[in-house]
PDB file of C-alpha atoms in Angstrom:
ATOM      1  CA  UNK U   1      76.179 114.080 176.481  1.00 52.00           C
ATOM      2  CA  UNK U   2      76.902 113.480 180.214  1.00 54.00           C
ATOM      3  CA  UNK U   3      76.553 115.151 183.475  1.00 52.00           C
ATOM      4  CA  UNK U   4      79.496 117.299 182.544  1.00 55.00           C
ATOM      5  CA  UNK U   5      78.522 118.053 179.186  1.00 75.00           C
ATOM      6  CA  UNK U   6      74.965 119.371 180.670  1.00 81.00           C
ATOM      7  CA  UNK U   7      74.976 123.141 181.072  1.00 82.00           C
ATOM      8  CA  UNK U   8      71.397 123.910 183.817  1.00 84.00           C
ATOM      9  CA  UNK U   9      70.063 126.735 183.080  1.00 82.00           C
ATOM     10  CA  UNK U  10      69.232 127.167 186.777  1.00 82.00           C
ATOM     11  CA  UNK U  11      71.719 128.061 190.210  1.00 81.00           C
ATOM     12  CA  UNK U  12      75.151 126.059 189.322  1.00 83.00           C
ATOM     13  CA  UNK U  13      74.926 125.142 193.251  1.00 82.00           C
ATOM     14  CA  UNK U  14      71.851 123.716 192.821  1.00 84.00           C
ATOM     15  CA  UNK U  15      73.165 121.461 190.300  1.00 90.00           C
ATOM     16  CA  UNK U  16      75.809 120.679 192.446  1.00 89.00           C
ATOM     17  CA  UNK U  17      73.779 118.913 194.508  1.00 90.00           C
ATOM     18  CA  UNK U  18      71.382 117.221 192.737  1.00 92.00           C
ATOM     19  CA  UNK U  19      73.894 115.895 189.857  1.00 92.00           C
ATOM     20  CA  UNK U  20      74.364 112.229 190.831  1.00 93.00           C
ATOM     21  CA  UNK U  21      70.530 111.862 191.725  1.00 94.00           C
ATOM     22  CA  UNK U  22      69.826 112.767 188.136  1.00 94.00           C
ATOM     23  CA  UNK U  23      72.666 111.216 186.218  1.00 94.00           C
ATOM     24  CA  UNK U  24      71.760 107.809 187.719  1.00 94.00           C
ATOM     25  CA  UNK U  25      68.077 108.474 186.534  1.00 95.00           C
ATOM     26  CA  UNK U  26      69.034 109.489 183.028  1.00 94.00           C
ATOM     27  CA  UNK U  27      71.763 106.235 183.053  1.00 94.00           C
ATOM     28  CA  UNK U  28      68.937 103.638 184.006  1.00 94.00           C
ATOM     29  CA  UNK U  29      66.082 105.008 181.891  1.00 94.00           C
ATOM     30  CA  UNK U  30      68.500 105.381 178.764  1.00 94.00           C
ATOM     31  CA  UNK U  31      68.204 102.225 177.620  1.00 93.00           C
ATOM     32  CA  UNK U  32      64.594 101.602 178.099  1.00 92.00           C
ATOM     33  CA  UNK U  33      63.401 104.488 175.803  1.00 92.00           C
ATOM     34  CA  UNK U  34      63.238 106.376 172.529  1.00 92.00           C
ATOM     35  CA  UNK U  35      64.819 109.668 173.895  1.00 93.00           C
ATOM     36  CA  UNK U  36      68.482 110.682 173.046  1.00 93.00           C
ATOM     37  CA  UNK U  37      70.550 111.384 176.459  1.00 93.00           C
ATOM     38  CA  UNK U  38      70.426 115.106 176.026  1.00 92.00           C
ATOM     39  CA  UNK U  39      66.770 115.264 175.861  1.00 93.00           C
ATOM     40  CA  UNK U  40      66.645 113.233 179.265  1.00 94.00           C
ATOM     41  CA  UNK U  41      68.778 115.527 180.605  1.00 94.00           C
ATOM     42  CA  UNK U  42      67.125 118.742 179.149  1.00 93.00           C
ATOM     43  CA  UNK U  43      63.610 117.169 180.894  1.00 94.00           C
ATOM     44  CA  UNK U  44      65.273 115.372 184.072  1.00 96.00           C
ATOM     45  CA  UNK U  45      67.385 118.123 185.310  1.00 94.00           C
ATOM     46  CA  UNK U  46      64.760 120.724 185.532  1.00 93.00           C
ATOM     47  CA  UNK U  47      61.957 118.660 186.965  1.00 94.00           C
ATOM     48  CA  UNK U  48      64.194 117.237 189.562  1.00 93.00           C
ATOM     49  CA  UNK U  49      65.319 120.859 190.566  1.00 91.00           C
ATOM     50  CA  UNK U  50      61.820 122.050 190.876  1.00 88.00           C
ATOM     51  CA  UNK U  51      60.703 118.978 192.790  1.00 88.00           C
ATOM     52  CA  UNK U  52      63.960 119.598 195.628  1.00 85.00           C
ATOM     53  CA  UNK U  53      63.741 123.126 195.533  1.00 81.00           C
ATOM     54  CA  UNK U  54      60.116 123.978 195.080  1.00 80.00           C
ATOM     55  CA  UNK U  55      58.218 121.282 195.716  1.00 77.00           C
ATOM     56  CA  UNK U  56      60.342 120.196 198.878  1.00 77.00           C
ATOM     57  CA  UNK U  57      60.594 116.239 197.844  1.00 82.00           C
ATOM     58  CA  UNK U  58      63.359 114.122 199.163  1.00 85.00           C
ATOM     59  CA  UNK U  59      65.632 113.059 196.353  1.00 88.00           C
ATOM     60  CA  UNK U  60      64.513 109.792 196.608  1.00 87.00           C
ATOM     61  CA  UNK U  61      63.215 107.987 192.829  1.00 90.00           C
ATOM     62  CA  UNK U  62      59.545 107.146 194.472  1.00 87.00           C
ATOM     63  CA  UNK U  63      59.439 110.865 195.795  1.00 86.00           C
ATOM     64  CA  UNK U  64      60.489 112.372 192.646  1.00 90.00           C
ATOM     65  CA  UNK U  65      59.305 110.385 189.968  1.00 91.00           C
ATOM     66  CA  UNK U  66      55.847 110.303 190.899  1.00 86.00           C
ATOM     67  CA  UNK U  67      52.938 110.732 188.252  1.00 84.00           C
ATOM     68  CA  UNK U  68      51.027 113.125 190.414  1.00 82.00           C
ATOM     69  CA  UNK U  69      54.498 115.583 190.737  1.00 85.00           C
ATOM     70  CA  UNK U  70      55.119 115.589 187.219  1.00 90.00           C
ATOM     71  CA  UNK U  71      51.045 116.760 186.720  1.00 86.00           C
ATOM     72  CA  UNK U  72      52.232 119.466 189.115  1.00 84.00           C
ATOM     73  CA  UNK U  73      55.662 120.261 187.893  1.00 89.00           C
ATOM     74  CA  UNK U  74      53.677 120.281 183.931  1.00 90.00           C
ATOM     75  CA  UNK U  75      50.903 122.965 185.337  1.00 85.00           C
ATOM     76  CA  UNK U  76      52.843 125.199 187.790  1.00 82.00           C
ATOM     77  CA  UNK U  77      56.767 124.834 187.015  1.00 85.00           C
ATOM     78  CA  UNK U  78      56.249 125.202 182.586  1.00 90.00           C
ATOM     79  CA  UNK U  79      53.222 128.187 182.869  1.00 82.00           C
ATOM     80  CA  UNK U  80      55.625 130.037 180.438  1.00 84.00           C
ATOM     81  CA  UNK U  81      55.316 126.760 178.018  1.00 88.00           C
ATOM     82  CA  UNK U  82      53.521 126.294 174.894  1.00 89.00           C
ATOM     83  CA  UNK U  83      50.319 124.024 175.519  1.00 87.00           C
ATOM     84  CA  UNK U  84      52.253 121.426 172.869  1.00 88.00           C
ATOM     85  CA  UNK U  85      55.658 122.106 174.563  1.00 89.00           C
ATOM     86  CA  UNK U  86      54.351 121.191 178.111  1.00 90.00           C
ATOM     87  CA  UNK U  87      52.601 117.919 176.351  1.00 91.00           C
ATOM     88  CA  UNK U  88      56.074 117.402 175.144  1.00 93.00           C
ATOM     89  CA  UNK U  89      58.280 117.359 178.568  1.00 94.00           C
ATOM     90  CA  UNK U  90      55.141 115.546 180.104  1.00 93.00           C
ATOM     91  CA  UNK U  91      55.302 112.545 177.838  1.00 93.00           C
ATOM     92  CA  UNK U  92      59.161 112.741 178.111  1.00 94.00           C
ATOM     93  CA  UNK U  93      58.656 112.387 182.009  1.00 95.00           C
ATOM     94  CA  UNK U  94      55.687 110.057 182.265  1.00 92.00           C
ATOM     95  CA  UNK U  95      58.169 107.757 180.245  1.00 93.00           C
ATOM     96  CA  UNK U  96      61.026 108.156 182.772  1.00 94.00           C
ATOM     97  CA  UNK U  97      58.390 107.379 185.618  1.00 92.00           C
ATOM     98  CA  UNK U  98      57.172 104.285 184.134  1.00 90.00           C
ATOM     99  CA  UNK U  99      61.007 103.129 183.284  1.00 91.00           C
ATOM    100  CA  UNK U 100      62.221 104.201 187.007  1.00 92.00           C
ATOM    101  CA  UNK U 101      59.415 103.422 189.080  1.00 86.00           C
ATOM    102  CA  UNK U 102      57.363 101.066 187.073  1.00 72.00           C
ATOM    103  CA  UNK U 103      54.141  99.947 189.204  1.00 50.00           C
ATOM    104  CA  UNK U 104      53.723 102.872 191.295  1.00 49.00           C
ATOM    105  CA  UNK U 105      52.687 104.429 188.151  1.00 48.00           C
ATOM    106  CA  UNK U 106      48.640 105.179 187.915  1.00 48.00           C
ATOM    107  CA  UNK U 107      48.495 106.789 184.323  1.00 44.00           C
ATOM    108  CA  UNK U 108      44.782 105.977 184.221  1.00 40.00           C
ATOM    109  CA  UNK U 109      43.720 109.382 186.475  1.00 46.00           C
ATOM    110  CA  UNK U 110      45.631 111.873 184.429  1.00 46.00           C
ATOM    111  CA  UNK U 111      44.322 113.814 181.746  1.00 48.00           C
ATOM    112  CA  UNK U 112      45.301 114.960 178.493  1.00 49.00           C
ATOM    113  CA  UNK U 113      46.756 118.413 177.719  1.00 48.00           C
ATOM    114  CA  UNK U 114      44.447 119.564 175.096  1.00 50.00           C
ATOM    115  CA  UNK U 115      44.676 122.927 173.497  1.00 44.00           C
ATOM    116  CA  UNK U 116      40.694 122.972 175.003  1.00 44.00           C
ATOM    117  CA  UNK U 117      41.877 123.150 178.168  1.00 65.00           C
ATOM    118  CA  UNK U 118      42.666 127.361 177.392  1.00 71.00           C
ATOM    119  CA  UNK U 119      38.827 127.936 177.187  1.00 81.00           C
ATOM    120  CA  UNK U 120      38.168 126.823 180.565  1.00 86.00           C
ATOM    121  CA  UNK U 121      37.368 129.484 182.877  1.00 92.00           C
ATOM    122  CA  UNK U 122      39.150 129.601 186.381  1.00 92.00           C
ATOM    123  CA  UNK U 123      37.081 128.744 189.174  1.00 91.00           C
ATOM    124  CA  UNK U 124      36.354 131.312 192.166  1.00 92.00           C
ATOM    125  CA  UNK U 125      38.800 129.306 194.160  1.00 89.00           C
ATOM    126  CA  UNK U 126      41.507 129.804 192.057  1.00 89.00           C
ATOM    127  CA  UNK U 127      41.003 133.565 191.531  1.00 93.00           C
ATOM    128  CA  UNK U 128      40.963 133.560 195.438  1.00 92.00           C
ATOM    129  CA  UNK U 129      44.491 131.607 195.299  1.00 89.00           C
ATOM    130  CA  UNK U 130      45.651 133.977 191.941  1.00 92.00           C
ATOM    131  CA  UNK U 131      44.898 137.236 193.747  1.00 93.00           C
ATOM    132  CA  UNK U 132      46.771 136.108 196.796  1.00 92.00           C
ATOM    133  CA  UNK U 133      50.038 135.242 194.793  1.00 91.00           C
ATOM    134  CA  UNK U 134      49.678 138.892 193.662  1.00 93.00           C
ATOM    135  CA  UNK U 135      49.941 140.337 196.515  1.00 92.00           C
ATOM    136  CA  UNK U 136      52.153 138.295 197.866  1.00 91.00           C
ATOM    137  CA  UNK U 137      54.976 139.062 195.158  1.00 90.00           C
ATOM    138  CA  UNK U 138      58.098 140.168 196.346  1.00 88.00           C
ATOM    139  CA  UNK U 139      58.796 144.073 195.422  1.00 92.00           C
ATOM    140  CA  UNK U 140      55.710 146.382 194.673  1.00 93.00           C
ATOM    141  CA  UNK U 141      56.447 146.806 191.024  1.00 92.00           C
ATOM    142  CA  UNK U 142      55.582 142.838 190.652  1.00 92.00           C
ATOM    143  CA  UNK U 143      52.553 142.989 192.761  1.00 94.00           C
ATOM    144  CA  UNK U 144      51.322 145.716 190.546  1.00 96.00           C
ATOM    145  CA  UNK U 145      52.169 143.934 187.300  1.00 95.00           C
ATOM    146  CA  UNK U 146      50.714 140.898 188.418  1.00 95.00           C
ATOM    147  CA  UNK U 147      47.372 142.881 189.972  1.00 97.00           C
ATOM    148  CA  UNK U 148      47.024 144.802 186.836  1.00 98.00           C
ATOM    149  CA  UNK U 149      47.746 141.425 184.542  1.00 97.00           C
ATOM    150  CA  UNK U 150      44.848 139.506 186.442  1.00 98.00           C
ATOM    151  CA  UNK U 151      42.414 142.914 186.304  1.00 98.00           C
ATOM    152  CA  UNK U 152      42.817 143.257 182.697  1.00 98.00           C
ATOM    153  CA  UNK U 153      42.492 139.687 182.304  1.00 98.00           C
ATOM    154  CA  UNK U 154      40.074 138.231 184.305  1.00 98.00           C
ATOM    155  CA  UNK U 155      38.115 141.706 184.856  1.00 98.00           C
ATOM    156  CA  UNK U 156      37.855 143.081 181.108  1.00 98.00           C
ATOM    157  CA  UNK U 157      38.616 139.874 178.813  1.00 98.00           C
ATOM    158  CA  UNK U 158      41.918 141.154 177.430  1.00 97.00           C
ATOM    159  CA  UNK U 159      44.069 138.913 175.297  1.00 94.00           C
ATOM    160  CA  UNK U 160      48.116 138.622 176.149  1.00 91.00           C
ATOM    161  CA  UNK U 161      48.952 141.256 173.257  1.00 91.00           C
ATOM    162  CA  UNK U 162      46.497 143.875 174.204  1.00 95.00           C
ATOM    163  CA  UNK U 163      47.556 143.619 177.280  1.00 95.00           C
ATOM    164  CA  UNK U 164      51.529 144.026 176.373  1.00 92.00           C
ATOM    165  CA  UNK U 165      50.348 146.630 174.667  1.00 92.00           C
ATOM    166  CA  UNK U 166      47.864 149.012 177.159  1.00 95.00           C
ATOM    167  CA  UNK U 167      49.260 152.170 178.045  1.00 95.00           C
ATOM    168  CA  UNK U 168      47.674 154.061 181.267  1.00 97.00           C
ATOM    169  CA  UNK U 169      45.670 156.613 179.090  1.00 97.00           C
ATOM    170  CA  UNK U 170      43.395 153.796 178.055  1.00 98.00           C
ATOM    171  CA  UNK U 171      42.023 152.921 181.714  1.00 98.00           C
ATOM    172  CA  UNK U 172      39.234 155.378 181.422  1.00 96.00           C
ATOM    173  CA  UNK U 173      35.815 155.706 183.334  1.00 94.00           C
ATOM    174  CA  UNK U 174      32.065 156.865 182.337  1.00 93.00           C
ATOM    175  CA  UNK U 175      29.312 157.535 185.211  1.00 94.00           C
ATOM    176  CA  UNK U 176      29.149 154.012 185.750  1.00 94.00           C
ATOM    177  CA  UNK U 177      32.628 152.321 185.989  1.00 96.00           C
ATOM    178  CA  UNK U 178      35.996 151.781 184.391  1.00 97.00           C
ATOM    179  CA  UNK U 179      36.234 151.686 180.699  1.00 98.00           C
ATOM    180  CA  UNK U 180      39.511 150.006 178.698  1.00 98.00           C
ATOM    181  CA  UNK U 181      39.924 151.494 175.682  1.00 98.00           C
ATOM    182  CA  UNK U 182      41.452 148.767 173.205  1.00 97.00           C
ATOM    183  CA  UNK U 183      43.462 149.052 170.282  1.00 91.00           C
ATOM    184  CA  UNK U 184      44.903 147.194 167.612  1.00 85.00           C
ATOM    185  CA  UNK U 185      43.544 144.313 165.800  1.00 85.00           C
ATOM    186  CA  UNK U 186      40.414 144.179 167.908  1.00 91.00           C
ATOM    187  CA  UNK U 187      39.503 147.960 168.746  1.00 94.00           C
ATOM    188  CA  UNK U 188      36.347 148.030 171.278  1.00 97.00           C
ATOM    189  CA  UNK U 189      35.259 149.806 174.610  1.00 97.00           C
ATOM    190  CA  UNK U 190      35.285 147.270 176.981  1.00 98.00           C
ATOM    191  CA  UNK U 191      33.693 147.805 180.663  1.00 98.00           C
ATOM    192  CA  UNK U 192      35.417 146.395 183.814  1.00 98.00           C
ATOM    193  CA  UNK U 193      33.894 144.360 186.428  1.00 97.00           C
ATOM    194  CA  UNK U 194      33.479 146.109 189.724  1.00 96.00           C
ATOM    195  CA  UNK U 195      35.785 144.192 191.530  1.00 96.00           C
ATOM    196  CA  UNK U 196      38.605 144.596 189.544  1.00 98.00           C
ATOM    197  CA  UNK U 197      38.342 148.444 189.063  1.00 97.00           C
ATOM    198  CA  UNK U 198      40.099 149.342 191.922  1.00 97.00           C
ATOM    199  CA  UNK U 199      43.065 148.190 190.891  1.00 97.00           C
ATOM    200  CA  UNK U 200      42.652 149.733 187.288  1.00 98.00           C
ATOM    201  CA  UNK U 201      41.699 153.381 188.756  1.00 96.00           C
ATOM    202  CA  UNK U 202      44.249 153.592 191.077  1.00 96.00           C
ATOM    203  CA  UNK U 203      47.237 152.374 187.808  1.00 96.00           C
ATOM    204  CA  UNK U 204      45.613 155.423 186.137  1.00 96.00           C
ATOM    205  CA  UNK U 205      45.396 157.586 189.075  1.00 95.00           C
ATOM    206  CA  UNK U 206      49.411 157.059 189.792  1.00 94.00           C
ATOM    207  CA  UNK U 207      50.701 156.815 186.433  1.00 95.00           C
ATOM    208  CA  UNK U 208      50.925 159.115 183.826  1.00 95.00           C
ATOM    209  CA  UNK U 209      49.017 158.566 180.802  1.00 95.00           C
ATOM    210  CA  UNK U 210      51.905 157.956 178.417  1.00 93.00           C
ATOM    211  CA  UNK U 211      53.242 154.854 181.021  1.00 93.00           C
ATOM    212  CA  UNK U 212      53.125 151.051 179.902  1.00 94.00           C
ATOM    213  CA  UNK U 213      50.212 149.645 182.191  1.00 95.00           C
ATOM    214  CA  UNK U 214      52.754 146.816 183.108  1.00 94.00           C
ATOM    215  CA  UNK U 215      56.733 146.282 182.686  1.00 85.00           C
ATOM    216  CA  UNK U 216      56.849 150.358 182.963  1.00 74.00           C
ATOM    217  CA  UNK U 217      60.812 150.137 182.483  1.00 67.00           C
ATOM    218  CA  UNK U 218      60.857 148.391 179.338  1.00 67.00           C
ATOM    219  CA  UNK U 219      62.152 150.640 175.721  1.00 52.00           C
ATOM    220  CA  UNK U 220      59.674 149.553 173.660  1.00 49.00           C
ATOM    221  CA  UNK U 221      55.785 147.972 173.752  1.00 48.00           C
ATOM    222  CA  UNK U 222      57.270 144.415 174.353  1.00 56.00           C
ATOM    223  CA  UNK U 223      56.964 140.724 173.664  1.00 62.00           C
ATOM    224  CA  UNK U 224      55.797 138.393 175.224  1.00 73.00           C
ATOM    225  CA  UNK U 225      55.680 140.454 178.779  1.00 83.00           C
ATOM    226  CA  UNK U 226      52.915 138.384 180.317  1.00 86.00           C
ATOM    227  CA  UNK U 227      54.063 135.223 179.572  1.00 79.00           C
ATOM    228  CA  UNK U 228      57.638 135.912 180.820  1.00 79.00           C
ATOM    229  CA  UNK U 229      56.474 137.723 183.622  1.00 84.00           C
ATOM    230  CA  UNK U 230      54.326 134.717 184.489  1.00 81.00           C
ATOM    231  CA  UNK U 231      57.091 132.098 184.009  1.00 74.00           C
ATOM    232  CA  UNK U 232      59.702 134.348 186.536  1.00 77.00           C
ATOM    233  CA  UNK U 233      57.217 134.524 189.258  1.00 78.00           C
ATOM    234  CA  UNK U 234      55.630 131.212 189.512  1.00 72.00           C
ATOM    235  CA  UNK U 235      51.718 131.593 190.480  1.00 77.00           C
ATOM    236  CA  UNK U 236      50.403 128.473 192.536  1.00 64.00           C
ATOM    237  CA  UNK U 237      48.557 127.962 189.713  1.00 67.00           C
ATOM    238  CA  UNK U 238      48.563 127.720 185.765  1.00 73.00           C
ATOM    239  CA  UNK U 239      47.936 131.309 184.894  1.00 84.00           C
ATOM    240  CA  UNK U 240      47.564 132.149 181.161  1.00 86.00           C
ATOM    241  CA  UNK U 241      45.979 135.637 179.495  1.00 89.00           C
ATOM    242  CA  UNK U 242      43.433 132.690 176.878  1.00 90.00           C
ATOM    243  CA  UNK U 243      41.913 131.522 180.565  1.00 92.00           C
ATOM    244  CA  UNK U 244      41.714 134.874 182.018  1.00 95.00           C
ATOM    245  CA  UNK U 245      39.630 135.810 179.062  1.00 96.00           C
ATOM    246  CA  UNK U 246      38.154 132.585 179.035  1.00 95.00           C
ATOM    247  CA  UNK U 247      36.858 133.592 182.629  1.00 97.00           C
ATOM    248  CA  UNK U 248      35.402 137.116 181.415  1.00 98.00           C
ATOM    249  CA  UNK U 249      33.553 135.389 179.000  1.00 97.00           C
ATOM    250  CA  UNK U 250      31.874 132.713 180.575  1.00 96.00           C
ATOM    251  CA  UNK U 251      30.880 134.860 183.367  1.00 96.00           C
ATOM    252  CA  UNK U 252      29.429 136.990 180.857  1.00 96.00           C
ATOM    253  CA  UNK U 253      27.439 134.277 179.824  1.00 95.00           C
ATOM    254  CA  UNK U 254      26.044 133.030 183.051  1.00 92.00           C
ATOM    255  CA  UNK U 255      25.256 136.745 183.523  1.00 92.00           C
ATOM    256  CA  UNK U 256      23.061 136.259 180.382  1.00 91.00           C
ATOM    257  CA  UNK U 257      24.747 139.298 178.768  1.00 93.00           C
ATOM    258  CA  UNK U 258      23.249 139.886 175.273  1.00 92.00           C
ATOM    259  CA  UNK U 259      25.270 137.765 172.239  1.00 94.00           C
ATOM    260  CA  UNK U 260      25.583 141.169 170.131  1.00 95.00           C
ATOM    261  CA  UNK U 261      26.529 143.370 172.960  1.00 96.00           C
ATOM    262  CA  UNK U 262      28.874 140.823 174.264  1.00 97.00           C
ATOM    263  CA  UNK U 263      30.314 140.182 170.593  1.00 97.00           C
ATOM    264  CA  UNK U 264      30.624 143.860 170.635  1.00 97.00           C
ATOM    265  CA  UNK U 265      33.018 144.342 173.573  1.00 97.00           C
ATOM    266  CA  UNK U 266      34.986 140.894 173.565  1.00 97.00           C
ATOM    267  CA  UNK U 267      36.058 141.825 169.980  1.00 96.00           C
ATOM    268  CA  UNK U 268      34.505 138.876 168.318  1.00 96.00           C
ATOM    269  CA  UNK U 269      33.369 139.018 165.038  1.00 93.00           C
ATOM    270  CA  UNK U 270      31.243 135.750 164.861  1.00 94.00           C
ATOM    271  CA  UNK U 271      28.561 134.137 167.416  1.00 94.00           C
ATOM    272  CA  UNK U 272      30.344 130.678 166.912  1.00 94.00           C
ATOM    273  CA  UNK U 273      33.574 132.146 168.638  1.00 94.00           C
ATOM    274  CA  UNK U 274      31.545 131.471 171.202  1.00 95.00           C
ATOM    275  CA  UNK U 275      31.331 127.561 170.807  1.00 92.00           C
ATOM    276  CA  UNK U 276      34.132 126.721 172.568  1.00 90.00           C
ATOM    277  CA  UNK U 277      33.356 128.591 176.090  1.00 93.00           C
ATOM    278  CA  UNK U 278      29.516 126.899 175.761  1.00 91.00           C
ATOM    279  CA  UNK U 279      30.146 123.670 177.451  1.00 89.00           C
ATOM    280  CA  UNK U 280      31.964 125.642 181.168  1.00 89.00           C
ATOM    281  CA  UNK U 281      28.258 127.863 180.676  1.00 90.00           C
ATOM    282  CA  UNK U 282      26.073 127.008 183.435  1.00 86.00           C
ATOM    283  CA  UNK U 283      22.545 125.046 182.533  1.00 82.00           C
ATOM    284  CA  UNK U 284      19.488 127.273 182.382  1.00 78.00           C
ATOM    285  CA  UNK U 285      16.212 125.184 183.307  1.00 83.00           C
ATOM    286  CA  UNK U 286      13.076 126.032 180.516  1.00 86.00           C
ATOM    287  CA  UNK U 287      11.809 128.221 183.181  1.00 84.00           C
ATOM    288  CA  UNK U 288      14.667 130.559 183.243  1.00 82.00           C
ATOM    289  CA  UNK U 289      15.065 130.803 179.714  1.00 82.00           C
ATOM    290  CA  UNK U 290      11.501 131.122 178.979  1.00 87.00           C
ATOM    291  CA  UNK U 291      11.667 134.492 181.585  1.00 85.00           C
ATOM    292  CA  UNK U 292      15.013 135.537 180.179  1.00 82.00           C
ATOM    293  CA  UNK U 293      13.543 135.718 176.644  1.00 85.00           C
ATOM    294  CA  UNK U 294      10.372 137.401 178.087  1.00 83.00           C
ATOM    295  CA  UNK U 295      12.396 140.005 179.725  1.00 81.00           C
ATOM    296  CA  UNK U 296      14.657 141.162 177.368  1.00 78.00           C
ATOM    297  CA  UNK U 297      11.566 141.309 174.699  1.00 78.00           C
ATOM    298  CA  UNK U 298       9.553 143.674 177.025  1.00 78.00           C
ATOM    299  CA  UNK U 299      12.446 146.211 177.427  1.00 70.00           C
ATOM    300  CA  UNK U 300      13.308 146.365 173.696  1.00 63.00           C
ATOM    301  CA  UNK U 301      11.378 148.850 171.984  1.00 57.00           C
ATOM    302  CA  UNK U 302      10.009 147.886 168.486  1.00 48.00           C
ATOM    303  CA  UNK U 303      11.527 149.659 166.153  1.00 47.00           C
TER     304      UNK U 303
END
């Protein structure tokens, strides 16, 4: 393959323009690595495009191919990526960066894309940042998508297929709050946090009750609607339904929600599901657990 053998699957006019910057890179790294052309080219092309275009670099090799940019380019540019398939295209351009640019490399302060990393909560910051992307989307049928995505994510625990899946008639509401009525593999009740019921009562308020709770034009209940509609808008940062849920859970657990209760409505059948969202769990002095315990044993009744 060469440059006029590569077909971008982005703006033809883009390519116009940054076509010689990336054929030189895929000439001089060629020979230095493992990679057949076309996989340069499939990695290379993209990245550089996201780096001019997005990211605003110069198209200049110390600019472009620059460890920290590809850590960016990994996260934000390839949300819609599999956690294996964004390890892939990061090696593949980590390689390219040490072939092109050599010393300016500093490998040692990146980390590893583990499939781990999905259990880690987001932090408030980011939710801050996530919620402004929302409403900052360009037409109000992807601000409500996105709103409703992060609600049902972040606000009731919901995994990507439930999600796809939630029609309008299961936002529901009891004297205390909003209620998500889950079916499928996992059926449960599941309560919403009060800050994300707004957004749920007023998709049920404006829909009807037969509506898709997100992608309302589509012909049937979808595939894969969050993580497309993810990868087409962009969000500042990595955004993925296993961390939204990841982020219900946890908080649960700082909240010191009770383990069968919270089994109950996250759909889990075992207590070690749990394992993996223990270490992001805040640290509870002897003190607090010892009143914890004390409090949750005076206000059960013995049965």
């Amino acid at each position: 393959m060469n440059a006029g053998q590569y077909r971008p699957t982005f703006d033809p006019k883009l390519w116009t323009t940054i076509e010689p910057f990336v054929s030189e890179a895929v000439a001089d790294a060629l020979p230095q690595v493992t990679y057949r052309e076309t996989e340069l080219y499939v990695a290379i092309a993209p990245f550089v495009r996201w780096s001019w275009e997005t990211a605003g670099m110069p198209l200049d090799r110390l600019s472009i191919f620059n460890v920290h940019l590809v850590e960016r380019y990994v996260a934000v540019g390839l949300a819609h990526y599999t956690v294996a398939g964004r390890g892939t295209m990061r090696s593949r351009l980590l390689r390219v960066c040490d072939c092109l640019v050599g010393a300016e490399m500093e490998t040692r302060k990146l980390r590893g894309y583990r499939p781990s990393d999905a259990s880690r909560p987001y932090t408030a910051k980011e939710i801050t940042i996530l919620k402004s992307w929302a409403k900052g989307l360009s037409t109000s049928a992807r601000r409500h998508d996105a709103e409703v995505i992060l609600a049902l994510g972040i606000g009731a625990g919901l995994s990507s297929d439930e999600i796809n899946r939630l029609r309008v008639e299961a936002i529901t509401s009891d004297d205390v709050g909003t209620l998500i009525d889950v079916f499928g593999a996992m059926p449960r009740r599941v309560p919403v946090e009060p800050e994300w019921e707004r957004v749920l009562t007023e998709c049920s308020e404006r829909l009807p009750g037969d509506a898709w709770a997100i992608s309302r034009q589509r012909g049937d209940n979808g595939q894969k609607l969050v993580t497309n509609f993810i990868a087409r808008t962009r969000p500042d940062h990595l955004l993925t339904a296993r961390r939204m849920r990841a982020t219900w859970i946890v908080h649960h657990l700082n909240a010191g929600t009770a383990l069968i209760p919270l089994l109950r409505v996250a759909g889990l059948n075992k207590p070690e599901a749990l394992d993996r969202f223990l270490p992001y769990a805040g640290v509870v002095s002897d003190d607090e657990a010892i009143r914890s315990v004390r409090l949750a044993a005076s206000s059960e009744k013995i049965r």
